[in-house]
PDB file of C-alpha atoms in Angstrom:
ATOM      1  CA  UNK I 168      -1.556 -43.947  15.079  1.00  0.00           C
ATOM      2  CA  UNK I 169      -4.994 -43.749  16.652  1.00  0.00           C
ATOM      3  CA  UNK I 170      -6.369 -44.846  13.285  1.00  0.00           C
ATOM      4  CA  UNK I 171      -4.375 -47.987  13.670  1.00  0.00           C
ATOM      5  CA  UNK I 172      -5.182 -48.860  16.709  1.00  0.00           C
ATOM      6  CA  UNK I 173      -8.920 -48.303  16.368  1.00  0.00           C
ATOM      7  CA  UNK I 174      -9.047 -50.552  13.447  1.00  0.00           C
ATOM      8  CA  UNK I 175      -7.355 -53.839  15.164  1.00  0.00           C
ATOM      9  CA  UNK I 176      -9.272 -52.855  18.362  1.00  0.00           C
ATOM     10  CA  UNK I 177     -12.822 -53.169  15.729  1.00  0.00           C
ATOM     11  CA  UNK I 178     -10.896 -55.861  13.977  1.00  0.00           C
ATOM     12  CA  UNK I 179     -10.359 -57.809  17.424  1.00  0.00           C
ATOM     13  CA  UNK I 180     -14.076 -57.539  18.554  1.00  0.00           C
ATOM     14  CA  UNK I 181     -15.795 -58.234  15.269  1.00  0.00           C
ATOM     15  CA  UNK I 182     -13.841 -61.205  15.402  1.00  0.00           C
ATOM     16  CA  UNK I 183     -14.732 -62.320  19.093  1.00  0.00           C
ATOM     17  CA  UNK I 184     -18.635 -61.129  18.051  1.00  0.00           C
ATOM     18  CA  UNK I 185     -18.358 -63.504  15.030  1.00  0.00           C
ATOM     19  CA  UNK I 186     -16.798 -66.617  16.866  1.00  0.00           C
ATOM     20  CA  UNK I 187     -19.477 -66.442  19.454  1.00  0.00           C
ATOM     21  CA  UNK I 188     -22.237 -65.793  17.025  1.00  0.00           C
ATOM     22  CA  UNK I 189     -21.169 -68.944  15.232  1.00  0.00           C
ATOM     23  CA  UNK I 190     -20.795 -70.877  18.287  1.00  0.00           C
ATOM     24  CA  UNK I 191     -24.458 -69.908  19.426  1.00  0.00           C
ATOM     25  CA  UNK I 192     -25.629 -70.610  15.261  1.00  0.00           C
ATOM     26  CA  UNK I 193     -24.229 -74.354  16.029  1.00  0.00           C
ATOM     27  CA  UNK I 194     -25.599 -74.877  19.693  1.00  0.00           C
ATOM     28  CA  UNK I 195     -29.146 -73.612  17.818  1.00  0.00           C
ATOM     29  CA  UNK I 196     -28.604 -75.962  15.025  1.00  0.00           C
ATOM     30  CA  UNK I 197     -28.178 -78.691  17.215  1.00  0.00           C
ATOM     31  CA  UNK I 198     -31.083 -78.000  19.173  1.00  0.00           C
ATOM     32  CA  UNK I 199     -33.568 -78.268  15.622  1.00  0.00           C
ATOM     33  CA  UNK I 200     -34.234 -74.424  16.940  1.00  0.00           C
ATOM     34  CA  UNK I 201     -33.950 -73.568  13.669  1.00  0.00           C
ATOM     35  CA  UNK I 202     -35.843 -70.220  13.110  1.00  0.00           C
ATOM     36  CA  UNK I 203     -33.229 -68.863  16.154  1.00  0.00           C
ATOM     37  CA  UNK I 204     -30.644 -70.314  13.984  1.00  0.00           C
ATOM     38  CA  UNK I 205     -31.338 -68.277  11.032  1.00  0.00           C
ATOM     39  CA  UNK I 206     -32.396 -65.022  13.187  1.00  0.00           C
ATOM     40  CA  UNK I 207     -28.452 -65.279  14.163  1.00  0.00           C
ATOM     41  CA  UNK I 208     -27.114 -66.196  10.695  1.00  0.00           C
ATOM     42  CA  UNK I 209     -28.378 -62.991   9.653  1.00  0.00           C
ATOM     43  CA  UNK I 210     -27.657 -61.222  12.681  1.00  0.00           C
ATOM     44  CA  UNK I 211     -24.022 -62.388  12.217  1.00  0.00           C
ATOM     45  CA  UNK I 212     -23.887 -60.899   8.374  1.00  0.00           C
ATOM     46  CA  UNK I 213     -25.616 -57.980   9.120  1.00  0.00           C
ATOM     47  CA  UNK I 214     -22.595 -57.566  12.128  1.00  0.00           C
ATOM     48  CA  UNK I 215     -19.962 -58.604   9.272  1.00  0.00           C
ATOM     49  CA  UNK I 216     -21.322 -56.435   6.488  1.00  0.00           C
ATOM     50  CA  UNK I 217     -21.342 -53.425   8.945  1.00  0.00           C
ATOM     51  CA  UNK I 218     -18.239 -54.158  10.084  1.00  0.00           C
ATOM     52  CA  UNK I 219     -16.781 -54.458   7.010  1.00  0.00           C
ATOM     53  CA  UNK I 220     -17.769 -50.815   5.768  1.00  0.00           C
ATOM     54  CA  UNK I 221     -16.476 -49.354   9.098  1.00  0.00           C
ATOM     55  CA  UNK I 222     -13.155 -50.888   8.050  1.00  0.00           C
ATOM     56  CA  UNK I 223     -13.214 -50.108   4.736  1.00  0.00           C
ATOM     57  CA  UNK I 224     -13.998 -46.333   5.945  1.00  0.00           C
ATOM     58  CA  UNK I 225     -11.230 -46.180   7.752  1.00  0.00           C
ATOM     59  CA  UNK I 226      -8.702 -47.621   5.738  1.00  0.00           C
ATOM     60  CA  UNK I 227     -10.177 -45.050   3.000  1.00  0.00           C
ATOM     61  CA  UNK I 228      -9.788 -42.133   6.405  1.00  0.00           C
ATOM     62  CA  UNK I 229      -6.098 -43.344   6.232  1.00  0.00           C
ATOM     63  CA  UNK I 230      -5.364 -43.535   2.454  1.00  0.00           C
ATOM     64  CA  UNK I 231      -6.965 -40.292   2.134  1.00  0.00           C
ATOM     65  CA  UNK I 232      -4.031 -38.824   5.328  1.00  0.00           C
ATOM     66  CA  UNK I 233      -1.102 -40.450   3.264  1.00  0.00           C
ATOM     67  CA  UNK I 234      -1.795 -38.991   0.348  1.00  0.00           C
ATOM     68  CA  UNK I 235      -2.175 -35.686   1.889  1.00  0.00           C
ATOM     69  CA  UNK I 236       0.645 -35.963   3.974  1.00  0.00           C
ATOM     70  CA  UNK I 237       2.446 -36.903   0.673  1.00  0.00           C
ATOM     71  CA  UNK I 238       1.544 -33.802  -0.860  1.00  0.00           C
ATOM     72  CA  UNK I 239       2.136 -31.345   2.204  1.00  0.00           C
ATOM     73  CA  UNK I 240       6.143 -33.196   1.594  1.00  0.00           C
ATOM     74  CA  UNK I 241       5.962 -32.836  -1.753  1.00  0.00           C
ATOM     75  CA  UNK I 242       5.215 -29.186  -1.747  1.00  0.00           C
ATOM     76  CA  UNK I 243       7.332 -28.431   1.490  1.00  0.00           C
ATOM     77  CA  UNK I 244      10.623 -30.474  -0.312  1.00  0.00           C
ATOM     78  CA  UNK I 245       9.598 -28.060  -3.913  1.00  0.00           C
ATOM     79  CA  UNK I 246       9.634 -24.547  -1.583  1.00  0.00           C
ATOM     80  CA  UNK I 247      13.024 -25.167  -0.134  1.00  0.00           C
ATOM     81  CA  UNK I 248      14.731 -26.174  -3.546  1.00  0.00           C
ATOM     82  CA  UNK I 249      13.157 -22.771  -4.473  1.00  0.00           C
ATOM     83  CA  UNK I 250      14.249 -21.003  -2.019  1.00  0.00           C
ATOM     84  CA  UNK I 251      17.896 -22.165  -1.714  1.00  0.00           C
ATOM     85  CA  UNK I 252      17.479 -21.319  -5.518  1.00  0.00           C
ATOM     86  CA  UNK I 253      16.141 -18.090  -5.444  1.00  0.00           C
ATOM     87  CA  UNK I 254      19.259 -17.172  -2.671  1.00  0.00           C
ATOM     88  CA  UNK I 255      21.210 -18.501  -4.623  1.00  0.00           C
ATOM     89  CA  UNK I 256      20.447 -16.266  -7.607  1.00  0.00           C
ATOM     90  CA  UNK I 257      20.352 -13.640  -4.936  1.00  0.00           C
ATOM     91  CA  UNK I 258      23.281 -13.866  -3.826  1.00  0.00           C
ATOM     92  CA  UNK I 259      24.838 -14.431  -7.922  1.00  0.00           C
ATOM     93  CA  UNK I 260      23.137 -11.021  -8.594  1.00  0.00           C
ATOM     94  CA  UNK I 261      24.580  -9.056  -5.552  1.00  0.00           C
ATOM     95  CA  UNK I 262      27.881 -10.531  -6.759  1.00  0.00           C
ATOM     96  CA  UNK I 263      27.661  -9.074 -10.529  1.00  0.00           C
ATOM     97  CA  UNK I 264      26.364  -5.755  -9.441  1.00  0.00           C
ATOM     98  CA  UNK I 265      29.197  -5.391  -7.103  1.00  0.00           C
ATOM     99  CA  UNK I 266      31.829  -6.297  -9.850  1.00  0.00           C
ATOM    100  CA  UNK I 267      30.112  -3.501 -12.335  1.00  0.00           C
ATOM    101  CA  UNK I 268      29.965  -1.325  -9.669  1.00  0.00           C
ATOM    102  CA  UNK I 269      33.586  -1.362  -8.834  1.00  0.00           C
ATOM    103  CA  UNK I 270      34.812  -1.559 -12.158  1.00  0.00           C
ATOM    104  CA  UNK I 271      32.203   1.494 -12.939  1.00  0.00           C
ATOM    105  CA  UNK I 272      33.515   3.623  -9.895  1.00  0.00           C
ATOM    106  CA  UNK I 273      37.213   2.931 -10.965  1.00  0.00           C
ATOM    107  CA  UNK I 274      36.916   4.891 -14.191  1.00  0.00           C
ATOM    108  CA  UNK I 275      35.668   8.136 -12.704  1.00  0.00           C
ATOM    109  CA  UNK I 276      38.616  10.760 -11.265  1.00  0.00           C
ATOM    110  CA  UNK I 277      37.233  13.202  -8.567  1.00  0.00           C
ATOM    111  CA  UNK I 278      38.889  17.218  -8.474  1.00  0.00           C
ATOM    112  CA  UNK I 279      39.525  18.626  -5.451  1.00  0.00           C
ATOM    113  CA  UNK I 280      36.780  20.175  -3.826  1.00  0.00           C
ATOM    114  CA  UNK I 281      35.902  24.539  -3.830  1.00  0.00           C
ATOM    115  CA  UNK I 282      33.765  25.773  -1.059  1.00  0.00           C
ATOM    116  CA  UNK I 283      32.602  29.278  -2.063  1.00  0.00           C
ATOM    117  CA  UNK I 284      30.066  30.485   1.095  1.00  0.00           C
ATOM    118  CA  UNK I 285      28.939  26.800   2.241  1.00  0.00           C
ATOM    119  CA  UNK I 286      28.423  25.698  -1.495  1.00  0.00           C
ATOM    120  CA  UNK I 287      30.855  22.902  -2.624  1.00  0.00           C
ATOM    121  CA  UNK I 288      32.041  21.979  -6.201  1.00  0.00           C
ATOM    122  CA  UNK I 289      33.521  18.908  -6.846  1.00  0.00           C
ATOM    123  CA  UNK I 290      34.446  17.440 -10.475  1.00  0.00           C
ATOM    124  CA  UNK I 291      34.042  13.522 -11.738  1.00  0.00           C
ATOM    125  CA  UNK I 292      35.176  12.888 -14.704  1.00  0.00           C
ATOM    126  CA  UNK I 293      35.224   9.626 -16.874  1.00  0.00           C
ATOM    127  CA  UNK I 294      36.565   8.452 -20.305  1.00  0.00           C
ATOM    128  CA  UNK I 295      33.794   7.028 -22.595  1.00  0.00           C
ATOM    129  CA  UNK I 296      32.982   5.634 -26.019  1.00  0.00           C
ATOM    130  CA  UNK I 297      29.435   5.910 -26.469  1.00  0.00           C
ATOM    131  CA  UNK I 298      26.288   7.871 -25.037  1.00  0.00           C
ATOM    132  CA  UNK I 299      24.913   4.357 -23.890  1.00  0.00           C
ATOM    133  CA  UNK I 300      27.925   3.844 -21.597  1.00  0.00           C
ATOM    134  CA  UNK I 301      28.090   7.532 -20.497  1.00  0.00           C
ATOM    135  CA  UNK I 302      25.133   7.322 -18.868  1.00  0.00           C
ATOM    136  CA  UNK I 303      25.750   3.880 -17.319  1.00  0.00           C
ATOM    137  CA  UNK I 304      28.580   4.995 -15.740  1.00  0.00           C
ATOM    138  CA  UNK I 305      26.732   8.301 -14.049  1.00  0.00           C
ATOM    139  CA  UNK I 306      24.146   5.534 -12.843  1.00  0.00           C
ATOM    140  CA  UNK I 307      26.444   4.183 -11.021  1.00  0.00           C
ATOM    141  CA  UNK I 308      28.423   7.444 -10.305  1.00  0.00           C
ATOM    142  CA  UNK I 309      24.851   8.434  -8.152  1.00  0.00           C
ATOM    143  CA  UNK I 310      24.834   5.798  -6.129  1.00  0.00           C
ATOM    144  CA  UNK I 311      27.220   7.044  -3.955  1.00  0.00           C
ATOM    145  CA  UNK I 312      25.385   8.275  -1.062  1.00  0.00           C
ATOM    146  CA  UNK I 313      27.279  12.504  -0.840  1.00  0.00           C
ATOM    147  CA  UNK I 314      27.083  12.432  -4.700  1.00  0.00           C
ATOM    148  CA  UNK I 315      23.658  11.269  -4.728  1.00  0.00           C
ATOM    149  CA  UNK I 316      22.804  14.039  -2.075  1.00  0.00           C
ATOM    150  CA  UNK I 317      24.231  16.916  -3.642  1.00  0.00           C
ATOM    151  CA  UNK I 318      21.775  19.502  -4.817  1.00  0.00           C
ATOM    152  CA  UNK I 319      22.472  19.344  -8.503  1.00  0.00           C
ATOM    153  CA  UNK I 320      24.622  16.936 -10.686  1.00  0.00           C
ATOM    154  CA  UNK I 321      25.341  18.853 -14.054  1.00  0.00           C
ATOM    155  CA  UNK I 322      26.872  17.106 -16.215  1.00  0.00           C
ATOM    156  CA  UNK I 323      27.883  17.418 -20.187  1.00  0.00           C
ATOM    157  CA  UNK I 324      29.396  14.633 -22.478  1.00  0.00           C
ATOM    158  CA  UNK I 325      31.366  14.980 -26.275  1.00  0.00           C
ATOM    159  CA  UNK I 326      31.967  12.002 -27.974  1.00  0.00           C
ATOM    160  CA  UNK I 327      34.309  11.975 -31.485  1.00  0.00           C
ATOM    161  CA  UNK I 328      33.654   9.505 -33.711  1.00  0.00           C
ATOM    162  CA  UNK I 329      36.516   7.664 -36.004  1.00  0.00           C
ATOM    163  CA  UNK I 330      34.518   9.406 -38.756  1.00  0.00           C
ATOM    164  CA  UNK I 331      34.911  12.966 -37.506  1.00  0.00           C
ATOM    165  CA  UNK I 332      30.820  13.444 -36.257  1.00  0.00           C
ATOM    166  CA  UNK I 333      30.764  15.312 -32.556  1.00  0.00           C
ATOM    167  CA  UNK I 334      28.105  13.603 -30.685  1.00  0.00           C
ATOM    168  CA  UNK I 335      27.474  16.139 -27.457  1.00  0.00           C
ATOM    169  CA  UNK I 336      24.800  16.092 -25.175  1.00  0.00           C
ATOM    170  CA  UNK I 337      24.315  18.290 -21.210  1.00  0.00           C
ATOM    171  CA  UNK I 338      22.146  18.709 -18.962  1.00  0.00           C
ATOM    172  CA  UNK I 339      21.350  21.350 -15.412  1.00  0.00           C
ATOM    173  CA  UNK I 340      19.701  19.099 -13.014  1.00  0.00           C
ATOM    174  CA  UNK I 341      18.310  22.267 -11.767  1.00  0.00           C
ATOM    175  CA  UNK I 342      21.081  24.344 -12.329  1.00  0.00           C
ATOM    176  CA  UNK I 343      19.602  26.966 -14.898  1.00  0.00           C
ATOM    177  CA  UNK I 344      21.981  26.938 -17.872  1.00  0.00           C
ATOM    178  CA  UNK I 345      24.751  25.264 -16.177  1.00  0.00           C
ATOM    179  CA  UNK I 346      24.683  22.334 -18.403  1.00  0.00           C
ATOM    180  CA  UNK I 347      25.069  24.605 -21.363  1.00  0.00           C
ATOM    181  CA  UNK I 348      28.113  26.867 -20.199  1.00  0.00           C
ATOM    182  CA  UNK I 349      29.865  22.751 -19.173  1.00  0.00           C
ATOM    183  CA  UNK I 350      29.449  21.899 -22.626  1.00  0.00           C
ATOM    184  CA  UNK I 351      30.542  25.340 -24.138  1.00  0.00           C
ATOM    185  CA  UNK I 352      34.235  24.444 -21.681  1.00  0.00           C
ATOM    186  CA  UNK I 353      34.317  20.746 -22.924  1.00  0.00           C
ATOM    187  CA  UNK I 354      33.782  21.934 -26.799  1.00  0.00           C
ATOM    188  CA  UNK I 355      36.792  24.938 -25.758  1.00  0.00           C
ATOM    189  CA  UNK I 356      39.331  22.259 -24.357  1.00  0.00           C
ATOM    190  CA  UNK I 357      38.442  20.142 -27.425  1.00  0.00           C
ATOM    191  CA  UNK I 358      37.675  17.159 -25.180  1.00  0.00           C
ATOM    192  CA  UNK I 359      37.258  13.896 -26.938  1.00  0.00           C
ATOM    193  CA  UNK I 360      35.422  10.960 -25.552  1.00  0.00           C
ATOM    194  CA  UNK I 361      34.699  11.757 -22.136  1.00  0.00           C
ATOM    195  CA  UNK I 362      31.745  12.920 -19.689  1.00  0.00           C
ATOM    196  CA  UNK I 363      32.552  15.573 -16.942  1.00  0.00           C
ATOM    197  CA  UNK I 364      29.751  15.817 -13.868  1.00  0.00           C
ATOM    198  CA  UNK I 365      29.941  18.904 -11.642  1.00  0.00           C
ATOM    199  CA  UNK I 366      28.742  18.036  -8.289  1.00  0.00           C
ATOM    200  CA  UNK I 367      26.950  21.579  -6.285  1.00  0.00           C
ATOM    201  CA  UNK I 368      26.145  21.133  -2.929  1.00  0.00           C
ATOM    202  CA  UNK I 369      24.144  24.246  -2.052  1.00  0.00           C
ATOM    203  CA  UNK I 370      25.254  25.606   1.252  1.00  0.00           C
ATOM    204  CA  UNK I 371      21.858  28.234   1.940  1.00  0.00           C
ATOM    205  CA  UNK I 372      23.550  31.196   0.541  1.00  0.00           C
ATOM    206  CA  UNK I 373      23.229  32.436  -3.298  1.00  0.00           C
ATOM    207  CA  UNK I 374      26.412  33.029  -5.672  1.00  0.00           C
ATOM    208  CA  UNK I 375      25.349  34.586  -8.582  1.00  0.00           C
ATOM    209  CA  UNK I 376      27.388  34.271 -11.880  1.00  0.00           C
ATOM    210  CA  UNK I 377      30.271  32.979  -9.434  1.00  0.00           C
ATOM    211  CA  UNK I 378      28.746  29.444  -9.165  1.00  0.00           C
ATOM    212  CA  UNK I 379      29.480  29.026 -13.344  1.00  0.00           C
ATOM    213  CA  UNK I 380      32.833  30.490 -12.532  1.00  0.00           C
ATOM    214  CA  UNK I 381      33.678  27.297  -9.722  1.00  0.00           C
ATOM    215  CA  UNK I 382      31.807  24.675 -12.067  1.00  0.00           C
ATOM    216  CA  UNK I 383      34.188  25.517 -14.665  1.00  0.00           C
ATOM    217  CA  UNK I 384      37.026  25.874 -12.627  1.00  0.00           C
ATOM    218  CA  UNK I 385      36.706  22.346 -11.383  1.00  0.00           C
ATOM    219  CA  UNK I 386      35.976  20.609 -14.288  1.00  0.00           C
ATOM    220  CA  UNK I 387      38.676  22.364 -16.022  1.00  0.00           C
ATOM    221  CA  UNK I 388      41.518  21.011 -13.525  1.00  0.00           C
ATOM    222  CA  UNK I 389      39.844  17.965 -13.852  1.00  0.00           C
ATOM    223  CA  UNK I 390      39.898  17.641 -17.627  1.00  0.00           C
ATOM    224  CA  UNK I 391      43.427  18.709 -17.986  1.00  0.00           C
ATOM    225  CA  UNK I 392      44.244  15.715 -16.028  1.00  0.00           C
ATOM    226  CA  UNK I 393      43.701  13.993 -19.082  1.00  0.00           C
ATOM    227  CA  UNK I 394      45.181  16.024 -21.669  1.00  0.00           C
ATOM    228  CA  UNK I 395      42.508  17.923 -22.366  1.00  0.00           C
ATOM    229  CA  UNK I 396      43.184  22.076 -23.028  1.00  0.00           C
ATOM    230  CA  UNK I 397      46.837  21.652 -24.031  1.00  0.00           C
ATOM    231  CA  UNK I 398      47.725  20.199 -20.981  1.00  0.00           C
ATOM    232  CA  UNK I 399      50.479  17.190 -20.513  1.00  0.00           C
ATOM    233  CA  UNK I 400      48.322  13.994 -19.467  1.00  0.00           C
ATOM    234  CA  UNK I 401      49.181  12.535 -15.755  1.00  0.00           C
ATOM    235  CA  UNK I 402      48.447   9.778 -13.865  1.00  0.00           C
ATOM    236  CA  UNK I 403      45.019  10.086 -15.133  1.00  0.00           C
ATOM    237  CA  UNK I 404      45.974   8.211 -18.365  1.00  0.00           C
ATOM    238  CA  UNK I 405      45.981   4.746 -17.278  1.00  0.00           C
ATOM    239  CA  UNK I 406      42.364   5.286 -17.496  1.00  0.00           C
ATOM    240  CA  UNK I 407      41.950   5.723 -20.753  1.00  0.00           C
TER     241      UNK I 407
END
C-alpha cells in the first residue's frame, strides 16, 4: 500500500541521515571540534525524535484503516446473513400463505352463474364451525381477483351449536337488505354450519325486486348441494 511504502522509503532515509550524521559526529570528535560535535549530536536526535513521530503517525494512519476496514467487513458479512435470512423467511411465508390459501379455496363450491340484463349472480358456499373461521375463509374467498371485483359480496352465515344455540350473522355490502332476505333463505332451508356469499356484478342496468329473486335462486341451488332444503346431498359432501 502507499502507506507501506512511504514508511520504509522514511525508514530508509532516516537511516542513511543517521549513519552520515554519526560519521560526521566522529570525524568532529576526532578533530577536538567539539562544539560542531555536539551541534550534530543534537541535530541527529532532533532528526531521530522527528522521525520517530512521523512513523509512529503513520503506523497509527494504518491501525486506524484496519480497524475500519475490519468493521466495513464486519458489517457487510452481518447484512448478507440478514438478508439471505430475511429471504429466507420470505420465501417460508409465501410458502404458508399459499398452503392456507389452497386449502381455504378448496372448501368453497361456486353455483352456476345467472345473468339477468348484464348483472351476474354467482353463489360460494362453504361448510364452517365457527364465526372466526367463517370469516377467514371469505378473506381468502376475496382474494380472487372477479370475486374481489364484483360490485357487492352479500353474504349470511348460521352456525348450530352441539347445545342447540343458532349463532347467525349477514351482511349487504351495499346491497340494501340483501343480507337480511340471505339469512331469512338460510334460516328456511334450516342450514346448519355453513356461510353462503352471493356474488352481484352490476351490469349498468337496475332490477328491482328481481335482483333478491336471482340471489336467492343461486344460493338456493347452491345450498341444496349440500343437503340443505330437503334435498339429497351430492358430490358436495366430501366437503363437509
Amino acid at each position: 500500500s502507499s502507506a507501506g511504502s512511504g514508511k520504509i522509503n522514511l525508514s530508509t532515509k532516516i537511516n542513511r541521515l543517521e549513519d552520515k550524521l554519526n560519521k560526521l559526529a566522529k570525524d568532529c570528535a576526532a578533530d577536538e571540534m567539539v562544539a560542531l560535535f555536539e551541534i550534530h549530536n543534537l541535530a541527529s536526535e532532533w532528526l531521530t525524535n522527528e522521525a520517530a513521530e512521523k512513523l509512529a503517525i503513520l503506523e497509527q494512519e494504518k491501525a486506524d484503516q484496519d480497524v475500519a476496514a475490519a468493521i466495513v467487513e464486519e458489517e457487510l458479512q452481518e447484512m448478507a446473513i440478514h438478508m439471505k435470512q430475511s429471504k429466507k423467511e420470505a420465501i417460508m411465508e409465501q410458502e404458508k400463505f399459499n398452503r392456507l390459501y389452497e386449502e381455504a379455496i378448496s372448501r368453497w363450491s361456486h353455483s352456476d352463474t345467472i345473468v339477468d340484463r348484464k348483472s351476474t349472480f354467482q353463489a360460494h358456499v362453504a361448510v364452517i364451525s365457527s364465526v372466526e373461521e367463517s370469516k377467514e375463509l371469505m378473506r381468502f374467498l376475496c382474494t380472487d381477483n372477479k370475486i374481489a371485483r364484483a360490485t357487492h359480496n352479500i353474504w349470511a352465515l348460521r352456525i348450530v351449536q352441539p347445545n342447540g344455540v343458532i349463532i347467525s350473522d349477514n351482511d349487504d355490502d351495499g346491497e340494501t337488505a340483501a343480507g337480511g332476505r340471505l339469512m331469512h333463505l338460510l334460516d328456511m332451508m334450516k342450514v346448519e354450519n355453513a356461510v353462503c356469499v352471493v356474488s352481484r356484478w352490476y351490469g349498468g342496468i337496475l332490477l328491482g325486486p328481481a335482483r333478491f329473486k336471482h340471489i336467492n335462486n343461486v344460493a338456493r341451488k347452491e345450498l341444496e348441494k349440500y343437503g340443505f332444503g330437503g334435498k339429497s346431498r351430492d358430490s358436495k359432501d366430501a366437503k363437509a
